[in-house]
Short mmCIF file of C-alpha atoms in Angstrom, two decimals:
data_model
loop_
_atom_site.label_atom_id
_atom_site.label_comp_id
_atom_site.label_asym_id
_atom_site.label_seq_id
_atom_site.Cartn_x
_atom_site.Cartn_y
_atom_site.Cartn_z
CA UNK A 396 22.51 19.23 9.12
CA UNK A 397 20.38 16.17 8.52
CA UNK A 398 17.30 18.11 9.56
CA UNK A 399 18.17 20.88 7.12
CA UNK A 400 18.58 18.38 4.30
CA UNK A 401 15.29 16.70 5.12
CA UNK A 402 13.58 20.09 5.23
CA UNK A 403 15.04 21.05 1.86
CA UNK A 404 13.90 17.74 0.39
CA UNK A 405 10.43 18.24 1.81
CA UNK A 406 10.21 21.78 0.40
CA UNK A 407 11.37 20.52 -2.99
CA UNK A 408 8.69 17.87 -2.89
CA UNK A 409 6.08 20.48 -1.99
CA UNK A 410 7.24 22.64 -4.87
CA UNK A 411 6.85 19.79 -7.36
CA UNK A 412 3.51 18.79 -5.95
CA UNK A 413 2.18 22.34 -5.89
CA UNK A 414 2.17 22.10 -9.67
CA UNK A 415 0.17 18.94 -9.62
CA UNK A 416 -3.37 19.27 -10.84
CA UNK A 417 -6.02 17.09 -12.37
CA UNK A 418 -7.63 15.28 -9.47
CA UNK A 419 -10.26 13.96 -11.82
CA UNK A 420 -10.69 10.20 -11.56
CA UNK A 421 -14.36 10.69 -12.32
CA UNK A 422 -14.23 12.31 -15.68
CA UNK A 423 -12.12 13.67 -18.44
CA UNK A 424 -11.48 17.35 -18.68
CA UNK A 425 -10.03 18.29 -22.03
CA UNK A 426 -9.94 21.04 -24.58
CA UNK A 427 -10.10 19.99 -28.21
CA UNK A 428 -7.56 22.37 -29.69
CA UNK A 429 -3.82 22.24 -29.14
CA UNK A 430 -2.00 25.51 -29.32
CA UNK A 431 -3.64 28.66 -30.64
CA UNK A 432 -5.08 27.21 -33.85
CA UNK A 433 -4.93 28.49 -37.40
CA UNK A 434 -4.76 32.23 -37.96
CA UNK A 435 -6.68 32.06 -41.24
CA UNK A 436 -8.17 29.48 -43.56
CA UNK A 437 -9.42 29.30 -47.09
CA UNK A 438 -13.06 30.40 -47.20
CA UNK A 439 -13.69 28.49 -50.41
CA UNK A 440 -14.44 25.14 -48.84
CA UNK A 441 -16.07 25.97 -45.55
CA UNK A 442 -19.04 23.86 -44.53
CA UNK A 443 -19.66 24.44 -40.83
CA UNK A 444 -18.37 26.62 -38.03
CA UNK A 445 -18.78 25.81 -34.31
CA UNK A 446 -17.99 28.06 -31.35
CA UNK A 447 -17.51 26.09 -28.14
CA UNK A 448 -17.92 28.11 -24.94
CA UNK A 449 -15.88 27.68 -21.75
CA UNK A 450 -17.06 24.66 -19.79
CA UNK A 451 -16.11 22.46 -16.85
CA UNK A 452 -13.70 20.60 -19.08
CA UNK A 453 -12.02 23.48 -20.86
CA UNK A 454 -11.38 27.08 -19.86
CA UNK A 455 -10.95 28.33 -23.41
CA UNK A 456 -13.36 29.43 -26.10
CA UNK A 457 -12.69 27.22 -29.12
CA UNK A 458 -13.66 27.76 -32.74
CA UNK A 459 -13.71 24.71 -34.97
CA UNK A 460 -14.50 24.80 -38.67
CA UNK A 461 -15.46 21.82 -40.80
CA UNK A 462 -14.38 21.85 -44.43
CA UNK A 463 -16.42 20.38 -47.24
CA UNK A 464 -13.94 17.54 -47.38
CA UNK A 465 -14.95 16.64 -43.80
CA UNK A 466 -11.65 17.62 -42.19
CA UNK A 467 -11.81 19.82 -39.11
CA UNK A 468 -9.57 22.73 -38.20
CA UNK A 469 -9.09 24.73 -35.03
CA UNK A 470 -9.28 28.44 -35.63
CA UNK A 471 -7.59 30.92 -33.31
CA UNK A 472 -10.56 32.79 -31.76
CA UNK A 473 -8.36 35.82 -31.17
CA UNK A 474 -7.26 36.11 -34.81
CA UNK A 475 -8.42 38.98 -36.98
CA UNK A 476 -9.82 36.51 -39.49
CA UNK A 477 -11.93 34.64 -36.93
CA UNK A 478 -13.31 37.84 -35.47
CA UNK A 479 -14.23 39.17 -38.89
CA UNK A 480 -15.86 35.90 -39.91
CA UNK A 481 -17.77 35.56 -36.64
CA UNK A 482 -19.05 39.09 -36.51
CA UNK A 483 -20.20 38.81 -40.12
CA UNK A 484 -22.01 35.56 -39.38
CA UNK A 485 -23.64 37.01 -36.26
CA UNK A 486 -24.75 40.12 -38.13
CA UNK A 487 -26.23 37.96 -40.83
CA UNK A 488 -28.06 35.81 -38.31
CA UNK A 489 -29.53 38.74 -36.38
CA UNK A 490 -30.72 40.38 -39.61
CA UNK A 491 -32.65 37.26 -40.57
CA UNK B 928 -28.29 27.84 -39.26
CA UNK B 929 -28.85 26.48 -35.83
CA UNK B 930 -28.27 27.78 -32.36
CA UNK B 931 -28.45 25.14 -29.66
CA UNK B 932 -28.43 25.96 -25.96
CA UNK B 933 -25.52 26.11 -23.51
CA UNK B 934 -23.76 28.86 -25.41
CA UNK B 935 -22.69 26.59 -28.27
CA UNK B 936 -23.03 28.37 -31.60
CA UNK B 937 -23.20 26.40 -34.81
CA UNK B 938 -23.20 27.96 -38.26
CA UNK B 939 -24.12 25.51 -41.03
CA UNK B 940 -24.04 25.81 -44.83
CA UNK B 941 -21.32 28.36 -44.96
CA UNK B 942 -20.71 27.98 -48.68
CA UNK B 943 -23.54 30.35 -49.56
CA UNK B 944 -22.76 32.91 -46.89
CA UNK B 945 -19.00 33.16 -46.79
CA UNK B 946 -18.72 34.03 -50.47
CA UNK B 947 -20.77 37.11 -49.88
CA UNK B 948 -18.98 38.01 -46.64
CA UNK B 949 -15.51 37.93 -48.10
CA UNK B 950 -15.02 39.50 -51.44
CA UNK B 951 -11.31 38.81 -51.15
CA UNK B 952 -9.80 35.37 -50.95
CA UNK B 953 -7.68 34.01 -48.11
CA UNK B 954 -5.74 31.69 -50.32
CA UNK B 955 -2.97 31.04 -47.84
CA UNK B 956 -4.65 28.24 -45.97
CA UNK B 957 -2.91 26.43 -43.16
CA UNK B 958 -4.54 23.05 -43.01
CA UNK B 959 -1.64 21.34 -41.28
CA UNK B 960 -2.05 18.61 -38.72
CA UNK B 961 -1.22 20.72 -35.69
CA UNK B 962 -4.45 22.66 -36.00
CA UNK B 963 -6.68 19.59 -36.27
CA UNK B 964 -8.85 19.24 -33.13
CA UNK B 965 -8.45 16.19 -30.89
CA UNK B 966 -10.98 13.40 -31.14
CA UNK B 967 -12.32 13.25 -27.57
CA UNK B 968 -14.50 10.26 -28.39
CA UNK B 969 -11.62 7.74 -28.09
CA UNK B 970 -11.54 7.84 -24.30
CA UNK B 971 -15.31 8.07 -24.01
CA UNK B 972 -15.70 4.89 -26.06
CA UNK B 973 -13.04 3.16 -23.93
CA UNK B 974 -14.69 4.24 -20.66
CA UNK B 975 -18.11 3.19 -21.91
CA UNK B 976 -17.04 -0.45 -22.15
CA UNK B 977 -14.27 -0.62 -19.54
CA UNK B 978 -15.73 1.20 -16.53
CA UNK B 979 -19.08 -0.67 -16.23
CA UNK B 980 -17.36 -4.06 -16.41
CA UNK B 981 -14.49 -3.15 -14.07
CA UNK B 982 -16.63 -1.26 -11.55
CA UNK B 983 -19.21 -4.10 -11.40
CA UNK B 984 -16.50 -6.54 -10.35
CA UNK B 985 -15.11 -4.06 -7.79
CA UNK B 986 -18.63 -3.37 -6.48
CA UNK B 987 -19.43 -7.07 -5.95
CA UNK B 988 -16.03 -7.95 -4.43
CA UNK B 989 -16.02 -4.87 -2.21
CA UNK B 990 -19.54 -5.38 -0.87
CA UNK B 991 -19.04 -9.11 -0.28
CA UNK B 992 -15.76 -8.88 1.60
CA UNK B 993 -16.53 -5.82 3.67
CA UNK B 994 -20.07 -6.83 4.64
CA UNK B 995 -18.62 -10.14 5.82
CA UNK B 996 -16.06 -8.29 7.95
CA UNK B 997 -18.74 -6.08 9.48
CA UNK B 998 -21.04 -9.02 10.23
CA UNK B 999 -18.30 -11.04 11.91
CA UNK B 1000 -17.08 -8.08 13.97
CA UNK B 1001 -20.57 -7.00 15.00
CA UNK B 1002 -21.39 -10.55 16.08
CA UNK B 1003 -18.74 -10.15 18.77
CA UNK B 1004 -19.46 -6.52 19.45
CA UNK B 1005 -18.80 -6.70 23.19
CA UNK B 1006 -15.27 -8.01 22.90
CA UNK B 1007 -14.00 -5.65 20.20
CA UNK B 1008 -10.41 -4.47 20.65
CA UNK B 1009 -8.87 -1.28 19.32
CA UNK B 1010 -7.79 -2.63 15.92
CA UNK B 1011 -11.17 -4.29 15.47
CA UNK B 1012 -12.93 -0.96 15.91
CA UNK B 1013 -10.70 0.56 13.24
CA UNK B 1014 -11.40 -2.44 11.00
CA UNK B 1015 -15.14 -1.92 11.49
CA UNK B 1016 -14.90 1.72 10.42
CA UNK B 1017 -12.61 0.77 7.53
CA UNK B 1018 -15.13 -1.80 6.28
CA UNK B 1019 -17.89 0.84 6.48
CA UNK B 1020 -15.77 3.35 4.52
CA UNK B 1021 -14.95 0.71 1.91
CA UNK B 1022 -18.62 -0.21 1.50
CA UNK B 1023 -19.66 3.44 1.09
CA UNK B 1024 -16.88 3.97 -1.48
CA UNK B 1025 -17.83 1.00 -3.67
CA UNK B 1026 -21.54 1.87 -3.38
CA UNK B 1027 -20.83 5.02 -5.43
CA UNK B 1028 -19.14 3.04 -8.23
CA UNK B 1029 -22.38 1.99 -10.02
CA UNK B 1030 -23.28 5.70 -10.29
CA UNK B 1031 -19.97 6.50 -12.02
CA UNK B 1032 -20.31 3.44 -14.27
CA UNK B 1033 -23.79 4.59 -15.32
CA UNK B 1034 -22.43 8.07 -15.97
CA UNK B 1035 -19.76 6.64 -18.27
CA UNK B 1036 -22.44 4.92 -20.35
CA UNK B 1037 -25.28 7.42 -20.50
CA UNK B 1038 -24.26 10.59 -18.70
CA UNK B 1039 -25.50 11.69 -15.28
CA UNK B 1040 -29.19 10.79 -14.91
CA UNK B 1041 -29.71 11.30 -11.18
CA UNK B 1042 -30.08 15.05 -10.74
CA UNK B 1043 -28.10 17.72 -8.98
CA UNK B 1044 -28.80 16.69 -5.37
CA UNK B 1045 -27.63 13.12 -5.92
CA UNK B 1046 -24.61 14.46 -7.84
CA UNK B 1047 -23.44 16.46 -4.84
CA UNK B 1048 -24.32 13.64 -2.40
CA UNK B 1049 -22.61 10.86 -4.33
CA UNK B 1050 -19.54 12.99 -5.05
CA UNK B 1051 -19.23 13.90 -1.36
CA UNK B 1052 -19.71 10.32 -0.16
CA UNK B 1053 -17.11 9.24 -2.66
CA UNK B 1054 -14.53 11.80 -1.56
CA UNK B 1055 -15.19 11.36 2.18
CA UNK B 1056 -14.60 7.64 1.94
CA UNK B 1057 -11.75 8.02 -0.51
CA UNK B 1058 -9.89 9.87 2.26
CA UNK B 1059 -11.38 7.83 5.14
CA UNK B 1060 -10.01 4.54 3.78
CA UNK B 1061 -6.48 5.92 3.71
CA UNK B 1062 -6.66 7.65 7.10
CA UNK B 1063 -8.06 4.55 8.82
CA UNK B 1064 -5.16 2.54 7.41
CA UNK B 1065 -2.90 5.14 9.02
CA UNK B 1066 -4.79 4.70 12.31
CA UNK B 1067 -4.34 0.93 12.14
CA UNK B 1068 -0.61 1.25 11.54
CA UNK B 1069 -0.38 3.74 14.42
CA UNK B 1070 -2.32 1.36 16.68
CA UNK B 1071 0.00 -1.51 15.82
CA UNK B 1072 3.02 0.74 16.30
CA UNK B 1073 1.94 1.74 19.80
CA UNK B 1074 1.00 -1.83 20.68
CA UNK B 1075 4.26 -3.39 19.55
CA UNK B 1076 6.97 -0.76 19.85
CA UNK B 1077 5.74 0.84 23.05
CA UNK B 1078 3.68 -2.13 24.27
CA UNK B 1079 0.88 0.20 25.26
CA UNK B 1080 -1.89 -1.66 27.02
CA UNK B 1081 -4.57 -2.12 24.40
CA UNK B 1082 -7.16 -3.41 26.83
CA UNK B 1083 -7.49 -0.44 29.10
CA UNK B 1084 -10.85 1.17 28.84
CA UNK B 1085 -9.57 4.67 28.22
CA UNK B 1086 -7.73 3.43 25.17
CA UNK B 1087 -10.92 2.11 23.65
CA UNK B 1088 -12.39 5.56 24.15
CA UNK B 1089 -9.33 7.02 22.45
CA UNK B 1090 -9.97 4.75 19.49
CA UNK B 1091 -13.56 5.97 19.23
CA UNK B 1092 -12.37 9.56 19.36
CA UNK B 1093 -9.76 8.99 16.66
CA UNK B 1094 -12.40 7.43 14.40
CA UNK B 1095 -14.65 10.42 14.96
CA UNK B 1096 -11.73 12.73 14.20
CA UNK B 1097 -10.98 10.85 10.97
CA UNK B 1098 -14.58 11.15 9.78
CA UNK B 1099 -14.72 14.88 10.64
CA UNK B 1100 -11.43 15.49 8.83
CA UNK B 1101 -12.71 13.65 5.75
CA UNK B 1102 -15.98 15.61 5.74
CA UNK B 1103 -13.92 18.81 5.99
CA UNK B 1104 -11.69 17.79 3.09
CA UNK B 1105 -14.70 17.04 0.90
CA UNK B 1106 -16.37 20.43 1.43
CA UNK B 1107 -14.80 21.91 -1.76
CA UNK B 1108 -16.26 19.02 -3.73
CA UNK B 1109 -19.66 19.47 -2.10
CA UNK B 1110 -19.65 23.09 -3.27
CA UNK B 1111 -18.30 22.61 -6.78
CA UNK B 1112 -19.79 19.36 -8.04
CA UNK B 1113 -22.84 19.86 -10.21
CA UNK B 1114 -24.51 18.45 -13.27
CA UNK B 1115 -23.16 20.22 -16.32
CA UNK B 1116 -23.32 19.84 -20.07
CA UNK B 1117 -20.14 19.61 -22.14
CA UNK B 1118 -20.82 20.51 -25.79
CA UNK B 1119 -17.39 19.24 -26.89
CA UNK B 1120 -18.31 15.64 -26.09
CA UNK B 1121 -22.10 16.08 -26.07
CA UNK B 1122 -22.47 14.56 -22.59
CA UNK B 1123 -24.08 15.72 -19.36
CA UNK B 1124 -21.92 14.81 -16.37
CA UNK B 1125 -21.60 15.28 -12.63
CA UNK B 1126 -18.36 17.26 -12.55
CA UNK B 1127 -16.63 19.91 -10.47
CA UNK B 1128 -17.53 23.21 -12.07
CA UNK B 1129 -15.19 26.10 -11.30
CA UNK B 1130 -15.59 29.68 -12.38
CA UNK B 1131 -13.56 30.52 -15.48
CA UNK B 1132 -11.27 32.89 -13.58
CA UNK B 1133 -10.06 30.41 -10.98
CA UNK B 1134 -10.34 27.26 -13.09
CA UNK B 1135 -6.67 26.32 -12.93
CA UNK B 1136 -6.17 27.53 -9.36
CA UNK B 1137 -8.90 25.24 -8.11
CA UNK B 1138 -7.68 22.23 -10.02
CA UNK B 1139 -4.15 22.83 -8.74
CA UNK B 1140 -5.20 23.29 -5.12
CA UNK B 1141 -7.54 20.26 -5.12
CA UNK B 1142 -4.76 18.09 -6.50
CA UNK B 1143 -2.24 19.62 -4.10
CA UNK B 1144 -4.54 18.76 -1.19
CA UNK B 1145 -5.00 15.22 -2.42
CA UNK B 1146 -1.41 14.33 -3.23
CA UNK B 1147 -0.09 15.63 0.09
CA UNK B 1148 -2.86 14.72 2.51
CA UNK B 1149 -4.28 11.70 0.72
CA UNK B 1150 -1.15 9.93 -0.40
CA UNK B 1151 2.29 11.23 0.60
CA UNK B 1152 1.72 11.83 4.32
CA UNK B 1153 -0.15 8.53 4.89
CA UNK B 1154 2.50 6.60 2.96
CA UNK B 1155 5.37 8.16 4.92
CA UNK B 1156 3.57 7.60 8.20
CA UNK B 1157 2.83 3.95 7.41
CA UNK B 1158 6.41 3.35 6.32
CA UNK B 1159 7.68 4.91 9.56
CA UNK B 1160 5.36 2.82 11.76
CA UNK B 1161 5.95 -0.48 10.02
CA UNK B 1162 9.73 0.01 9.85
CA UNK B 1163 9.83 0.46 13.62
CA UNK B 1164 7.51 -2.51 14.11
CA UNK B 1165 9.81 -4.71 12.01
CA UNK B 1166 12.82 -3.39 13.92
CA UNK B 1167 11.17 -4.29 17.25
CA UNK B 1168 10.09 -7.71 16.00
CA UNK B 1169 13.66 -8.56 15.03
CA UNK B 1170 14.81 -7.88 18.56
CA UNK B 1171 12.32 -10.30 20.10
CA UNK B 1172 12.77 -14.05 20.18
CA UNK B 1173 10.63 -17.12 19.89
CA UNK B 1174 7.63 -15.56 18.23
CA UNK B 1175 6.03 -16.22 14.85
CA UNK B 1176 8.26 -13.52 13.42
CA UNK B 1177 8.14 -14.65 9.81
CA UNK B 1178 4.37 -14.58 9.69
CA UNK B 1179 4.03 -11.14 11.25
CA UNK B 1180 6.70 -9.80 8.92
CA UNK B 1181 4.95 -11.27 5.90
CA UNK B 1182 1.66 -9.67 6.92
CA UNK B 1183 3.25 -6.24 7.38
CA UNK B 1184 5.15 -6.31 4.11
CA UNK B 1185 2.03 -7.43 2.23
CA UNK B 1186 0.03 -4.55 3.71
CA UNK B 1187 2.58 -1.89 2.76
CA UNK B 1188 3.31 -3.31 -0.70
CA UNK B 1189 -0.42 -3.59 -1.48
CA UNK B 1190 -0.98 0.04 -0.49
CA UNK B 1191 1.97 1.15 -2.58
CA UNK B 1192 0.99 -0.92 -5.65
CA UNK B 1193 -2.61 0.24 -5.61
CA UNK B 1194 -2.11 3.95 -5.05
CA UNK B 1195 1.22 4.83 -6.70
CA UNK B 1196 0.21 4.26 -10.36
CA UNK B 1197 -2.68 6.70 -10.05
CA UNK B 1198 -0.51 9.31 -8.40
CA UNK B 1199 2.11 9.02 -11.13
CA UNK B 1200 -0.46 9.32 -13.92
CA UNK B 1201 -2.11 12.29 -12.18
CA UNK B 1202 1.32 13.93 -12.02
CA UNK B 1203 1.83 13.30 -15.75
CA UNK B 1204 -1.61 14.74 -16.38
CA UNK B 1205 -0.55 17.93 -14.64
CA UNK B 1206 2.73 18.19 -16.50
CA UNK B 1207 0.73 17.73 -19.69
CA UNK B 1208 -1.70 20.45 -18.66
CA UNK B 1209 1.19 22.80 -17.98
CA UNK B 1210 2.54 21.98 -21.47
CA UNK B 1211 5.71 20.38 -20.09
CA UNK B 1212 5.19 17.20 -22.12
CA UNK B 1213 4.86 17.13 -25.91
CA UNK B 1214 1.45 18.66 -26.39
CA UNK B 1215 -0.55 16.36 -28.63
CA UNK B 1216 -3.85 14.49 -28.82
CA UNK B 1217 -2.36 11.00 -28.48
CA UNK B 1218 -0.77 11.84 -25.13
CA UNK B 1219 -4.07 13.32 -23.95
CA UNK B 1220 -6.07 10.22 -24.72
CA UNK B 1221 -3.36 7.88 -23.39
CA UNK B 1222 -3.32 9.78 -20.08
CA UNK B 1223 -7.12 9.70 -19.90
CA UNK B 1224 -7.22 5.94 -20.41
CA UNK B 1225 -4.41 5.50 -17.87
CA UNK B 1226 -6.40 7.61 -15.38
CA UNK B 1227 -9.42 5.34 -15.80
CA UNK B 1228 -7.39 2.19 -15.23
CA UNK B 1229 -5.23 3.44 -12.36
CA UNK B 1230 -8.07 5.11 -10.45
CA UNK B 1231 -9.87 1.76 -10.69
CA UNK B 1232 -6.81 0.25 -9.06
CA UNK B 1233 -7.26 2.70 -6.15
CA UNK B 1234 -10.81 1.46 -5.61
CA UNK B 1235 -9.59 -2.13 -5.88
CA UNK B 1236 -7.69 -1.51 -2.65
CA UNK B 1237 -11.07 -1.29 -0.89
CA UNK B 1238 -11.74 -4.88 -1.98
CA UNK B 1239 -8.32 -5.96 -0.74
CA UNK B 1240 -8.69 -4.45 2.75
CA UNK B 1241 -10.77 -7.33 4.19
CA UNK B 1242 -8.16 -9.82 2.95
CA UNK B 1243 -5.18 -7.75 4.11
CA UNK B 1244 -6.43 -6.76 7.53
CA UNK B 1245 -9.23 -9.01 8.75
CA UNK B 1246 -8.90 -12.41 7.12
CA UNK B 1247 -5.19 -12.78 7.94
CA UNK B 1248 -5.98 -13.02 11.66
CA UNK B 1249 -6.36 -16.63 12.83
CA UNK B 1250 -9.04 -15.70 15.33
CA UNK B 1251 -11.02 -13.84 12.70
CA UNK B 1252 -10.94 -16.87 10.40
CA UNK B 1253 -12.20 -19.06 13.22
CA UNK B 1254 -15.07 -16.69 14.01
CA UNK B 1255 -15.94 -16.53 10.34
CA UNK B 1256 -16.16 -20.31 10.03
CA UNK B 1257 -18.29 -20.44 13.17
CA UNK B 1258 -20.60 -17.84 11.73
CA UNK B 1259 -20.89 -19.67 8.43
CA UNK B 1260 -21.67 -22.94 10.21
CA UNK B 1261 -24.37 -21.15 12.20
CA UNK B 1262 -25.91 -20.16 8.92
CA UNK B 1263 -25.41 -23.81 7.85
CA UNK B 1264 -23.53 -22.71 4.78
CA UNK B 1265 -20.91 -25.39 5.07
CA UNK B 1266 -20.76 -28.91 6.40
CA UNK B 1267 -20.48 -28.98 10.24
CA UNK B 1268 -17.76 -31.63 10.00
CA UNK B 1269 -15.41 -29.21 8.23
CA UNK B 1270 -16.02 -26.64 10.91
CA UNK B 1271 -15.21 -29.14 13.63
CA UNK B 1272 -11.99 -30.08 11.88
CA UNK B 1273 -11.04 -26.49 11.31
CA UNK B 1274 -11.59 -25.52 14.93
CA UNK B 1275 -9.65 -28.56 16.12
CA UNK B 1276 -6.65 -27.77 13.90
CA UNK B 1277 -6.66 -24.02 14.19
CA UNK B 1278 -4.14 -22.52 16.59
CA UNK B 1279 -5.56 -22.04 20.06
CA UNK B 1280 -6.50 -18.44 20.52
CA UNK B 1281 -4.28 -16.94 23.15
CA UNK B 1282 -5.37 -13.41 22.55
CA UNK B 1283 -8.79 -11.91 22.42
CA UNK B 1284 -8.24 -9.90 19.28
CA UNK B 1285 -8.83 -10.97 15.72
CA UNK B 1286 -6.04 -9.06 14.20
CA UNK B 1287 -2.40 -9.77 13.78
CA UNK B 1288 -1.32 -6.76 15.82
CA UNK B 1289 -3.18 -7.94 18.87
CA UNK B 1290 -1.47 -11.30 18.72
CA UNK B 1291 1.93 -9.79 18.30
CA UNK B 1292 1.41 -7.24 21.03
CA UNK B 1293 0.20 -9.92 23.44
CA UNK B 1294 3.32 -11.96 22.91
CA UNK B 1295 5.40 -8.92 23.75
CA UNK B 1296 3.74 -8.35 27.08
#
């Protein structure tokens, strides 16, 4: 009985610890955006748009726009708006 | 318009372009706080000032104490007992661990400057010794356990061979455990923070799997098992000591409790923060930027505490032994570092060495036999 209890405890511990990640005492691994980001934004006051690729610190593609006021906003890269804006910008760039 | 390398795309001066792209207006803007990106610079700025200062102190303390232990033990090479051999290997592992700290401190200030080969080498040395320190502590507790609870003869030749073999096994195990790091560590650029660092780089598809399995390996093998094993050994040692009479029980007990408490205090905070980091990554905690940066700062501080244990080892294991202290003073007097009169006094007043080991376990085990 005691052995069974100890085994159950051990398995429980393993289960908790199997979720443990982030063995990174040597560096910080973070994405910048929380959640999915905005679906759409006002195009009137856009200043800059940055597309961050996947990297060692973040396994998501992130799109961040800077408004003329200086504030920054995360844009959902999967949104219709972001795709439209990006493809338009890329088209424009390649035509130049 | 600018297009820098590393896949980062930047589109500037959108005011001219966007008006022509969209002839209809997205007036429903959602500029709420929850879509504002996190400022990753907070932790970088903290690390830039904290890590160099903290790691320099750890580097100096660690080198000083552990080199001293190695010198004293190697001076009496021919009469080394089992625990002394473990202590020698422990001091070597501690030295190799703290030698990597200046590299990480430099990385915190100016990114990784030393190239890919050194990145893999330093990361491997770091991880090998990170594990080796803990496993050798386990070996020492096991050695003391056998010596005291089972009163195994420590002075038989075949046991010394066994000690050498266990040290070899520990090093091989540590090299094996660091193979994933050897493969994955490389110099990489992070456009989000604009730094180039020596980091484990996983393919995008198995990013989370690798991070989970690496942490799983560490928490189980590097912390939980050693802690349980040490607790088991030292509990039985204390139990045995209480059944014996007329020996310096208090002193031995104090030494054992200090060793276990020091291990617990140095390693538990990091393990708790790493666990929180995981829960945060799995979105169990409230997902916001403040928690992110708090966890990052806590990781810096608590992992430093782990390395601090390497500086404590000489004090906890070597310098507590009366015989070791005596040998140290003799060595220092040979180098004419201190006044010969003090040495004479110290030797006169120090307890006469009954055993031929430096460490506490030897003394206790001798009294049992």
